[in-house]
Coordinates of C-alpha atoms in Angstrom, one line a residue:
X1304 CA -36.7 72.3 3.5
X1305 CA -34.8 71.6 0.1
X1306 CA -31.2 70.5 0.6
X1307 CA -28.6 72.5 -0.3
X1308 CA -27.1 72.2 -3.9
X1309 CA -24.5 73.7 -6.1
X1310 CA -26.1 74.7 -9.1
X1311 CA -25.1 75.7 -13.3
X1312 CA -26.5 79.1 -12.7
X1313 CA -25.7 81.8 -10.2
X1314 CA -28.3 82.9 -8.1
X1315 CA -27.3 86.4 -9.4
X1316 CA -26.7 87.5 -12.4
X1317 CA -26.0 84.7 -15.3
X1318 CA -22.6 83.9 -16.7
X1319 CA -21.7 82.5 -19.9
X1320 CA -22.0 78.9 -18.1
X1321 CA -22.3 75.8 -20.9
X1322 CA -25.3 74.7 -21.4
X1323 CA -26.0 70.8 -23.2
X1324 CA -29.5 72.8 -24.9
X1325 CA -29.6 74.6 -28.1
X1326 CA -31.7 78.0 -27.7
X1327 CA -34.9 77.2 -26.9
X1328 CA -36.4 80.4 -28.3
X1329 CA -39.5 79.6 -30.7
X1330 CA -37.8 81.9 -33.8
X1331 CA -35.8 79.0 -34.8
X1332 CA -39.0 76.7 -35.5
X1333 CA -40.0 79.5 -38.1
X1334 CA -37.2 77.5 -40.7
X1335 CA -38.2 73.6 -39.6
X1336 CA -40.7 71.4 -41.5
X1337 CA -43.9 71.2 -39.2
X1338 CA -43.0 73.6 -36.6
X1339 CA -43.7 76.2 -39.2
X1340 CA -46.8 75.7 -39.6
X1341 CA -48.1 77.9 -37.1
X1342 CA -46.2 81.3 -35.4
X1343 CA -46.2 80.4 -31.4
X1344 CA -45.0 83.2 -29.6
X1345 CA -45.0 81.4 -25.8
X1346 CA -43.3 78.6 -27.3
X1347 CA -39.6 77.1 -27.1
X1348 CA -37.6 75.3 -30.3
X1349 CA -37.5 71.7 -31.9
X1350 CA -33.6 71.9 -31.8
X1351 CA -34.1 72.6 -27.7
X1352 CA -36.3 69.7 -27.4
X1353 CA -34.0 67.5 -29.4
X1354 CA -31.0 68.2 -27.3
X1355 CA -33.5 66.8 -23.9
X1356 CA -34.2 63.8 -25.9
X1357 CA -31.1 63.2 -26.6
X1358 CA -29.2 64.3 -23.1
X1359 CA -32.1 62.2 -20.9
X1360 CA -34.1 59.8 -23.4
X1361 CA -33.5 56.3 -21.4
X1362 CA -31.2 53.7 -23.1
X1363 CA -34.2 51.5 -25.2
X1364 CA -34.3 48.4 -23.9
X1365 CA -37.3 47.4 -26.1
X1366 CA -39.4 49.2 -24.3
X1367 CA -41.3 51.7 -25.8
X1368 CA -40.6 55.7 -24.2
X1369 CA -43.4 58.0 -23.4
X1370 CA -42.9 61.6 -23.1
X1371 CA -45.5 64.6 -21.5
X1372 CA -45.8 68.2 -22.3
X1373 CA -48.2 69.6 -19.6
X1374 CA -48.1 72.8 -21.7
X1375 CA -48.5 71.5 -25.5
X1376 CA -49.3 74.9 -27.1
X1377 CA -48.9 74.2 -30.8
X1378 CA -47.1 71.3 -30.2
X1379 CA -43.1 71.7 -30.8
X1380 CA -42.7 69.0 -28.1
X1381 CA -45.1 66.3 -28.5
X1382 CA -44.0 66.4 -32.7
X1383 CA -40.3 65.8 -32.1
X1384 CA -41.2 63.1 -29.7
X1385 CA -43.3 61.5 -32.6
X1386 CA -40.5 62.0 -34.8
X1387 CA -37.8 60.4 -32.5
X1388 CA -40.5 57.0 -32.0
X1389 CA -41.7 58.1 -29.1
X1390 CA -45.1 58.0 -27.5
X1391 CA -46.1 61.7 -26.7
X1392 CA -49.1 63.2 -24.5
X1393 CA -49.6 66.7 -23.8
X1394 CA -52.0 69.0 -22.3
X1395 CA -53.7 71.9 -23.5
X1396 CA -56.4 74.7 -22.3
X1397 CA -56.6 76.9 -25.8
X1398 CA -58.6 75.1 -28.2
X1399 CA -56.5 76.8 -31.2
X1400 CA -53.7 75.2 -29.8
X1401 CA -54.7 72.6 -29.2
X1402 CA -56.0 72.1 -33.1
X1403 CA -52.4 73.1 -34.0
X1404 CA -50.8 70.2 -31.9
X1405 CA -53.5 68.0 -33.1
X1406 CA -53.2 68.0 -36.7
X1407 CA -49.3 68.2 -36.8
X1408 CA -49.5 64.8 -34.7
X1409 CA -51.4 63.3 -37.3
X1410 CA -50.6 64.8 -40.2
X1411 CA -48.2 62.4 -41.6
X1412 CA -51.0 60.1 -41.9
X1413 CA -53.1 61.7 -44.8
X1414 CA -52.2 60.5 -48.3
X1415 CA -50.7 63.3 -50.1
X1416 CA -52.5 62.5 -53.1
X1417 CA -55.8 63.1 -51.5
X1418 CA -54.3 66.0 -50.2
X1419 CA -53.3 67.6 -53.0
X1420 CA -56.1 67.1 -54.7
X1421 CA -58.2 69.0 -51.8
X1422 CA -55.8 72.0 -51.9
X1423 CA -56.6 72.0 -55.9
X1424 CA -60.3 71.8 -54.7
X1425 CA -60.0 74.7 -52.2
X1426 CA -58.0 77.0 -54.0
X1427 CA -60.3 76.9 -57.2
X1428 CA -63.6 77.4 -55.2
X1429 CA -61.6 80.4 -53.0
X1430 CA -60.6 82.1 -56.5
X1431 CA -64.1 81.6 -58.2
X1432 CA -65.8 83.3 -55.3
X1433 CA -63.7 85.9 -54.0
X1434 CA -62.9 87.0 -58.0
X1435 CA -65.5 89.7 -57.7
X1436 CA -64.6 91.0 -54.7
X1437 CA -61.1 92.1 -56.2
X1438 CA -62.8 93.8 -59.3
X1439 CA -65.1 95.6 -56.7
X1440 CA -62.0 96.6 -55.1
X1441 CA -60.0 98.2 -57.7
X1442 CA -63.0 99.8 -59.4
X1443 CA -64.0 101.4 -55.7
X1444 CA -68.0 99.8 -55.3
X1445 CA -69.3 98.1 -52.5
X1446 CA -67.8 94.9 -51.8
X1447 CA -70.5 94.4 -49.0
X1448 CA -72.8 94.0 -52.7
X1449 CA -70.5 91.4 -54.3
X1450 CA -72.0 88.0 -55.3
X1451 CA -71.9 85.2 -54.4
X1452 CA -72.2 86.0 -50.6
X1453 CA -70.9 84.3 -47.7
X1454 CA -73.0 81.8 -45.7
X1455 CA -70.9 82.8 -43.0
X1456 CA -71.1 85.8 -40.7
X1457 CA -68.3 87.5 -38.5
X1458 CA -68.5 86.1 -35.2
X1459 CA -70.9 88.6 -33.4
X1460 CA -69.1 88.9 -29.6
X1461 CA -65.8 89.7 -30.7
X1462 CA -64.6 92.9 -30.4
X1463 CA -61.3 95.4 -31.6
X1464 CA -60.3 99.2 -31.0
X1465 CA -59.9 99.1 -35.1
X1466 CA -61.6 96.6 -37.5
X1467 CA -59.7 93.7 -37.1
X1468 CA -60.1 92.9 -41.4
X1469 CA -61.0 95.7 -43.6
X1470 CA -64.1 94.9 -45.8
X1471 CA -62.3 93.7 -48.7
X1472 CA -60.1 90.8 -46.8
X1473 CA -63.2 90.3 -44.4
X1474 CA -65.0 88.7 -47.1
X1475 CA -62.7 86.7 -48.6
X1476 CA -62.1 84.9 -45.2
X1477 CA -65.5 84.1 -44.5
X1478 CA -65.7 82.6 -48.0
X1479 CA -62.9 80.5 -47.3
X1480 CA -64.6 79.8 -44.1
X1481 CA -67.9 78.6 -46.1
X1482 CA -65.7 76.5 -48.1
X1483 CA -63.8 74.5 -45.5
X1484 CA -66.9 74.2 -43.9
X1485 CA -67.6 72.3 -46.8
X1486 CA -64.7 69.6 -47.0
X1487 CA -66.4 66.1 -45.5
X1488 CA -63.1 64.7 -44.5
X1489 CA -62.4 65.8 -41.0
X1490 CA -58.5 65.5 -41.0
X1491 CA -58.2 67.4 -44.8
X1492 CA -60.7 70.3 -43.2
X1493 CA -58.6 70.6 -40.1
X1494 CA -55.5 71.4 -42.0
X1495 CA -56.8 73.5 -44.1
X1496 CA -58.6 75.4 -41.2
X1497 CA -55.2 75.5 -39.3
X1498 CA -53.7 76.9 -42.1
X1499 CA -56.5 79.8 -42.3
X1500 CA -55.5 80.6 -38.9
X1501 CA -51.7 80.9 -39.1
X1502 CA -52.2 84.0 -41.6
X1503 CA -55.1 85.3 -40.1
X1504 CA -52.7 88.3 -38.2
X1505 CA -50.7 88.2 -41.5
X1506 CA -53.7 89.2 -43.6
X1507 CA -55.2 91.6 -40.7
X1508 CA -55.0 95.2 -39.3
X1509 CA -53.4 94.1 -36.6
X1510 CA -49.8 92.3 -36.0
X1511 CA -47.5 91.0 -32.8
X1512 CA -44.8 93.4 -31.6
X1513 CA -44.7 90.8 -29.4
X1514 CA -48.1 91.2 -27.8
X1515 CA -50.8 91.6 -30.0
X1516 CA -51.8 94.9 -31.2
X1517 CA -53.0 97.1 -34.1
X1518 CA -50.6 97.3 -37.2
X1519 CA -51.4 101.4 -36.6
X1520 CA -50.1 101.7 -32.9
X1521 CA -46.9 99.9 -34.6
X1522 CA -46.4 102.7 -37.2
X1523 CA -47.2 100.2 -39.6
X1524 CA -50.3 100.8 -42.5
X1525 CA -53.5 99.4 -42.5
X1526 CA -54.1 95.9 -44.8
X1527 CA -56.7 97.6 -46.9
X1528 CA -56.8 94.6 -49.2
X1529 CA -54.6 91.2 -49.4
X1530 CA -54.6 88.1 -51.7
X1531 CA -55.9 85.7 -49.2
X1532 CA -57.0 82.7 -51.2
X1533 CA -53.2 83.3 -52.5
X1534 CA -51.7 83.1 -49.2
X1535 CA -53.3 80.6 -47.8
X1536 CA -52.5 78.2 -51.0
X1537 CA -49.0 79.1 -50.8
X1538 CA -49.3 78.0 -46.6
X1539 CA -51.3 74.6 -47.6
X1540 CA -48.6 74.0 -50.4
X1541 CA -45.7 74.5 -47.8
X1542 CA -47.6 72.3 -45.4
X1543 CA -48.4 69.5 -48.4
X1544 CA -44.4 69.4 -49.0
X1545 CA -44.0 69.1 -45.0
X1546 CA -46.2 66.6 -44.7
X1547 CA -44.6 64.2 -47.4
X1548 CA -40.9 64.4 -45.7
X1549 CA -43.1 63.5 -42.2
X1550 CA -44.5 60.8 -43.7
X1551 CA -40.9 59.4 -45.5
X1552 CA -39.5 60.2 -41.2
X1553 CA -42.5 58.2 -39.9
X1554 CA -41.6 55.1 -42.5
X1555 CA -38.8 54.1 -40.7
X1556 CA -40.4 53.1 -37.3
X1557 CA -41.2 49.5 -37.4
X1558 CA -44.2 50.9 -34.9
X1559 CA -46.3 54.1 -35.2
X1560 CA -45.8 55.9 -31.8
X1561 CA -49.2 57.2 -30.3
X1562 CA -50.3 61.1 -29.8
X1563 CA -52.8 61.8 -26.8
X1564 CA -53.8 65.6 -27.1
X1565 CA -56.0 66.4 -24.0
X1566 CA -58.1 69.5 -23.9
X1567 CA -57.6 70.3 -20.5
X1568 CA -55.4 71.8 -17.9
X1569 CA -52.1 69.7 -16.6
X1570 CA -53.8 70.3 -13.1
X1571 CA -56.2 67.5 -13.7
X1572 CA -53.4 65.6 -15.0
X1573 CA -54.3 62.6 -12.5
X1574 CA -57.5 62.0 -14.2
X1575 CA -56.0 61.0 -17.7
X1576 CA -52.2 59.5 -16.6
X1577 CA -51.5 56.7 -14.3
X1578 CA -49.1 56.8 -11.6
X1579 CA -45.1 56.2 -13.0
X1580 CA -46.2 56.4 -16.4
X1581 CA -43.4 59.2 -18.5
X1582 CA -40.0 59.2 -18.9
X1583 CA -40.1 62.5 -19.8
X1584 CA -41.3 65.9 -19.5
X1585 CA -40.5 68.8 -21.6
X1586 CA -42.5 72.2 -21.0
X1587 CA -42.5 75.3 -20.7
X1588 CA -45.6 76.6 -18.3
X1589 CA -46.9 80.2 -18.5
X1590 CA -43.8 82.7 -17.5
X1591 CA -44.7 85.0 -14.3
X1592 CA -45.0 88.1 -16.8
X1593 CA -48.7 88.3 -17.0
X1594 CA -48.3 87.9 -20.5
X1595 CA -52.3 87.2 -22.1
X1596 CA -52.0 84.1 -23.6
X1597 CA -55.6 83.6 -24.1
X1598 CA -55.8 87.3 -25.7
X1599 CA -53.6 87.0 -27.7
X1600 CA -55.2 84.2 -29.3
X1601 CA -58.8 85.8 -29.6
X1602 CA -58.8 86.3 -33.3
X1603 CA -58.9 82.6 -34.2
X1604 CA -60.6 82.0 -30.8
X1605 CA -63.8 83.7 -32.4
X1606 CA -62.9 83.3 -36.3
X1607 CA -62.7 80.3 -36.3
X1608 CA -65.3 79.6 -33.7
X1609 CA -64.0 77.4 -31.2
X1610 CA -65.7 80.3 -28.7
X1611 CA -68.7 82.5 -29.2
X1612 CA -68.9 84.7 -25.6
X1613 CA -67.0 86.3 -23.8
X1614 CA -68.0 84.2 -20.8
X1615 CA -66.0 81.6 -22.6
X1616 CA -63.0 83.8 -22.9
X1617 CA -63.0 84.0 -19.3
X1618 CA -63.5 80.7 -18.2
X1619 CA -60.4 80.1 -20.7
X1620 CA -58.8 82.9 -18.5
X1621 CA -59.7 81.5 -15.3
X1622 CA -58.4 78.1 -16.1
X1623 CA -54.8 79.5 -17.2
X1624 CA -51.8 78.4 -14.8
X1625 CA -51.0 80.6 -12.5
X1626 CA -54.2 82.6 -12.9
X1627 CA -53.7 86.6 -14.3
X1628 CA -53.5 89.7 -12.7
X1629 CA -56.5 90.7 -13.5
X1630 CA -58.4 87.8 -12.0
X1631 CA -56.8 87.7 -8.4
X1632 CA -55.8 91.1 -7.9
X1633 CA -59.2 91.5 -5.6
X1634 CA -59.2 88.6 -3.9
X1635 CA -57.8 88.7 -0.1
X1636 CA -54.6 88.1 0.4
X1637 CA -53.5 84.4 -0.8
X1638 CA -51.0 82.7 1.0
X1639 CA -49.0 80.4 -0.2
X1640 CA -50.2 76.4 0.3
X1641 CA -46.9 75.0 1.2
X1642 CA -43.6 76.5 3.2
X1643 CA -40.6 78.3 1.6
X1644 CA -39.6 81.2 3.5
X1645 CA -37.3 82.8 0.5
X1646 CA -40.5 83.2 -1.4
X1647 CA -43.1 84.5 1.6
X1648 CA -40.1 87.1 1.7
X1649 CA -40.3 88.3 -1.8
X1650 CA -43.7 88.2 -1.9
X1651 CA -44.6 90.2 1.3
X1652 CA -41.5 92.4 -0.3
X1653 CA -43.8 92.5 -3.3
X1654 CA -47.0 93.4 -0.8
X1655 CA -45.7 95.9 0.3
X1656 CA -44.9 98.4 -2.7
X1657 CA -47.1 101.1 -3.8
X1658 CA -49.4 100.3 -1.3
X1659 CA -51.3 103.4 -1.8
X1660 CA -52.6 102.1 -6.0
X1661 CA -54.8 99.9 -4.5
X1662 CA -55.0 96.4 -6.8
X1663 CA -52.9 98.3 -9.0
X1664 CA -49.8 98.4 -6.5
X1665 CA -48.1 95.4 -4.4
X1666 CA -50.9 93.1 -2.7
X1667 CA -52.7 92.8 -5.9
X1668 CA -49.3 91.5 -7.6
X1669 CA -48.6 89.8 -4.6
X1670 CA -51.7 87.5 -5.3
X1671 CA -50.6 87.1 -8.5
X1672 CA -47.2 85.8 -7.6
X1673 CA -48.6 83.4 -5.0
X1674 CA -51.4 82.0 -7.2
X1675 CA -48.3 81.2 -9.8
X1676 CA -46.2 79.3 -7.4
X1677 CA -49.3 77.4 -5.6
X1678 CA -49.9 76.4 -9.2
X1679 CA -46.2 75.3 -9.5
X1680 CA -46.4 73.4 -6.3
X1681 CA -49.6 71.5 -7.9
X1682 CA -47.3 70.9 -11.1
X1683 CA -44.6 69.3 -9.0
X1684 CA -46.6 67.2 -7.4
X1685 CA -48.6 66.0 -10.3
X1686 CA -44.8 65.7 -12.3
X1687 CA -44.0 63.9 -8.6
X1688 CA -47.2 61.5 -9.4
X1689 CA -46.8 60.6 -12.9
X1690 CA -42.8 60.0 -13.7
X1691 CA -41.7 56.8 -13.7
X1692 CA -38.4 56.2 -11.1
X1693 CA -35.2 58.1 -12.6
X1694 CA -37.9 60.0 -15.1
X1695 CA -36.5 63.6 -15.8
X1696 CA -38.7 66.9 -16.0
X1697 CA -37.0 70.0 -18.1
X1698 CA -38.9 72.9 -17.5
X1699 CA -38.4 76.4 -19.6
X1700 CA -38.7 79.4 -17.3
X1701 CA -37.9 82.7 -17.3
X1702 CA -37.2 85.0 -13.9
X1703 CA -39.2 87.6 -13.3
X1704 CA -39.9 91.8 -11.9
X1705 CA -42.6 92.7 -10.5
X1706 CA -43.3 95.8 -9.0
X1707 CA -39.7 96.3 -9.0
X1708 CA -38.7 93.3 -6.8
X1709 CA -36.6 90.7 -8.6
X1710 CA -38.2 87.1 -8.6
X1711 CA -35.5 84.1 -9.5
X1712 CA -38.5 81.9 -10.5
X1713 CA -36.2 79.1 -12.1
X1714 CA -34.6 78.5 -8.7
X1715 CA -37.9 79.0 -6.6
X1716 CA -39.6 76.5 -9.0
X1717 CA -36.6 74.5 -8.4
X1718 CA -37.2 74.4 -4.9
X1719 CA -40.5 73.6 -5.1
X1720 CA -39.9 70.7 -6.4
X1721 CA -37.5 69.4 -4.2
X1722 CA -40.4 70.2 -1.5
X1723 CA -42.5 67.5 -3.5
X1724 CA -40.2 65.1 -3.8
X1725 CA -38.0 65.7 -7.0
X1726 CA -34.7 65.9 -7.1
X1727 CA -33.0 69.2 -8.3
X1728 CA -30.3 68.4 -10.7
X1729 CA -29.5 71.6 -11.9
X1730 CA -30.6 74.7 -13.6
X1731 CA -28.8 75.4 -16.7
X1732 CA -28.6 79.1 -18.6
X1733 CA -30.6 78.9 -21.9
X1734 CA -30.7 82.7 -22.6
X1735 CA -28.8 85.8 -20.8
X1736 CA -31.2 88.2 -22.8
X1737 CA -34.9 87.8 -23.6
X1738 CA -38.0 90.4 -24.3
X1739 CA -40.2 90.8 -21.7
X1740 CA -43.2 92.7 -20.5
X1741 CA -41.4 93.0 -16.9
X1742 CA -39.5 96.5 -16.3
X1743 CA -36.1 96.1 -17.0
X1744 CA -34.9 99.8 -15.4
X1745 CA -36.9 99.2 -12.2
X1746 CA -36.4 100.7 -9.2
X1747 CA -35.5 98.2 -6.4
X1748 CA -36.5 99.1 -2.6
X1749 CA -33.2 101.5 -2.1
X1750 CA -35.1 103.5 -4.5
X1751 CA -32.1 103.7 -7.0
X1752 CA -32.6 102.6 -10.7
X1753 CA -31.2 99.2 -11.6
X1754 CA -30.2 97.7 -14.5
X1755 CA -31.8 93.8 -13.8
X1756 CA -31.5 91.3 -16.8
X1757 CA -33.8 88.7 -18.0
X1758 CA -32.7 85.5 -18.7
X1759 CA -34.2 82.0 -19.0
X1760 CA -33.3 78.7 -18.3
X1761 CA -33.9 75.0 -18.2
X1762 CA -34.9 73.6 -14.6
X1763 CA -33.9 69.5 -14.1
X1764 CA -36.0 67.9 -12.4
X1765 CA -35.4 64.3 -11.7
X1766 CA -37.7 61.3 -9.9
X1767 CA -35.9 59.5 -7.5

């Protein structure tokens, strides 16, 4: 069992306790050079990361320091660990993603002349062959009859309730498509494709409010037509200016620190690490909200055709952290693969409500919540495997409700670590208020409504 420790955060409702960490809520990259680049819902802030570095980054005794984000997403992490000189690996499952994190690790090494010159290329072959379109447009003709026509072809498996593009912006994009397929340098093609697929929602019929979902079912009206080549130049000109401030940051390293990007869960971390190998781990894994991060991606998953099926889709699904609902909630009932009596009580607690919905009510939630925290116990043990003695893990996670039973998955995760070997430092308060898709008004087993919070926070983790 986990020893008994005295930690930053009540196991109740959270205080106003001091936290070393700047908010770690993504909104704040939205300002910063690079982080920009791409809008990352399920993702934390550079100023967060910063504020790890600089509370646990080891004293440099010319050695060099390597830090692991199992979770990459678009990268926040593995970028501000290039720009403080360090080496940086992370993980990823969602090939957009991972093509976010990618090019912003190696951005700063494209010439910006070449550059420039490229976006000049682009943007005069967008405008001479999406002109017509426009004029078709305004005068009301068939833009499906506009020349020249795309090579290109909307990806055939991919489906919405309402047209994801309306005709007009549809063809534009798969110009633009036709012409990055044309650039013959790979990094230059790359960004230019990763800028493509930061506006694509922009430029759609459909928008995040978080989740996302039709710009109708928001109140909002329908993109009938946009300037597309002139938003994406605007995007590749931000990016350009980014990219030469990266490049002055870089200058001053007397080394340039290495990027591993590995297209492939953190559970096979073992296969790609050795033993004792980071000093330190920021990440923030998949929240226990059943929030779709694959969805929510599946625009640029099939735009910009890193899938073509939708048996891909679900073997992205299957492979998520923690699992979904919707992919355990028929299963038998999972038990958990190593001992913590606090959490077997909440999640036969969990089990037991609205037993009469079938999957719908408490044992299909109660897989989901066990297939989460086996996961977690397989991410302990892997962080466990691959810190070096006196590395530090900060994990971002947020507590949870489901089915109206209160989960405080910071301090179980905390736990769980402890039960592979870590040592808990503490659990500091990041956020008292957050959006979630959990009930907030739920109605706790005396049947009465509650008000319960959610909060996140930032889980220490330490190798002994």
């Amino acid at each position: 069992m986990p020893t008994q420790l005295t930690l930053h955060l009540p196991t109740s409702a959270p205080g106003s306790l001091t936290s070393p960490f700047r908010d770690s809520a993504f909104e704040q990259n939205k300002l910063d050079a690079i982080h920009r680049w791409v809008p990352w819902i399920a993702g934390f802030s550079a100023g967060f990361v910063a504020d790890v570095f600089q509370q646990y980054a080891p004293v440099n005794e010319g050695r060099a320091i390597s830090v692991l984000d199992p979770f990459a997403g678009v990268g926040t992490t593995l970028v501000e660990g290039l720009r403080h000189g360090f080496h940086v690996a992370g993980f990823e499952i969602n090939p957009f993603a991972v093509l976010a994190a990618r090019v912003k690790c190696t951005a700063f090494t494209i010439e910006p002349q070449i550059l420039a010159e490229a976006i000049q290329w682009f943007t005069a072959q967008a405008r001479e062959r999406t002109n017509s379109i426009d004029r078709a447009f305004l005068k009301g003709d068939d833009i499906s009859q506009c020349e020249p026509a795309p090579i290109s072809h909307p990806p055939v498996h991919f489906r919405s309730r309402v047209p994801f593009f309306s005709p007009a912006v549809e063809r534009k994009v798969l110009h633009c498509l036709d012409i990055i397929r044309e650039i013959s340098s790979t990094p230059i093609q790359e960004i230019v494709l990763l800028a493509l697929g930061s506006i694509l929602v922009q430029i759609s019929n459909y928008s995040y409010e978080p989740s996302l979902g039709s710009r109708k079912a928001a109140g909002k009206e329908e993109i009938l037509n946009a300037d597309v080549v002139g938003i994406l130049t605007t995007k590749l000109q931000s990016m350009f200016e980014d990219i030469v401030h990266y490049r002055t940051e870089m200058e001053r390293f007397a080394y340039v620190p290495s990027a591993m990007i590995i297209h492939d869960s953190s559970l096979c971390l073992k296969s790609y690490l050795a033993p004792d190998s980071i000093d330190i781990v920021v990440t923030s894994p998949p929240y226990l909200n059943n929030y779709h991060y694959v969805r929510n991606t599946r625009p640029h998953l099939f735009w910009l055709d890193f899938i073509a099926t939708p048996a891909q889709l679900r073997s992205l699904e299957n492979a998520n952290f923690g699992k979904y609902w919707q992919t355990v909630r028929d299963a038998e009932p999972i038990k958990l693969d190593f001992c913590l009596p606090e959490l077997e009580e909440i999640i036969h607690e969990i089990a037991n409500q609205n037993q009469d919905k079938g999957v719908y009510g408490g044992q299909g939630w109660a897989n989901y919540a066990a297939s989460y925290f086996n996961d977690s116990y397989r991410l302990c043990s892997h962080l466990q495997y691959v810190l070096k003695p006196s590395g530090v893990a900060v994990i971002v996670l947020g507590n949870s409700i489901i089915q109206g039973v209160s989960v405080p998955t910071d301090r179980l995760f905390g736990a769980i670590g402890e039960l592979c070997g870590l040592k808990l430092e503490g659990i500091y308060l990041l956020r008292d208020k957050r959006v979630g898709t959990s009930i907030i008004n739920s109605v706790i087993r005396n049947g009465k409504a509650t008000k319960v919070s959610l909060y996140e926070t930032a889980v220490v983790l330490r190798k002994q």
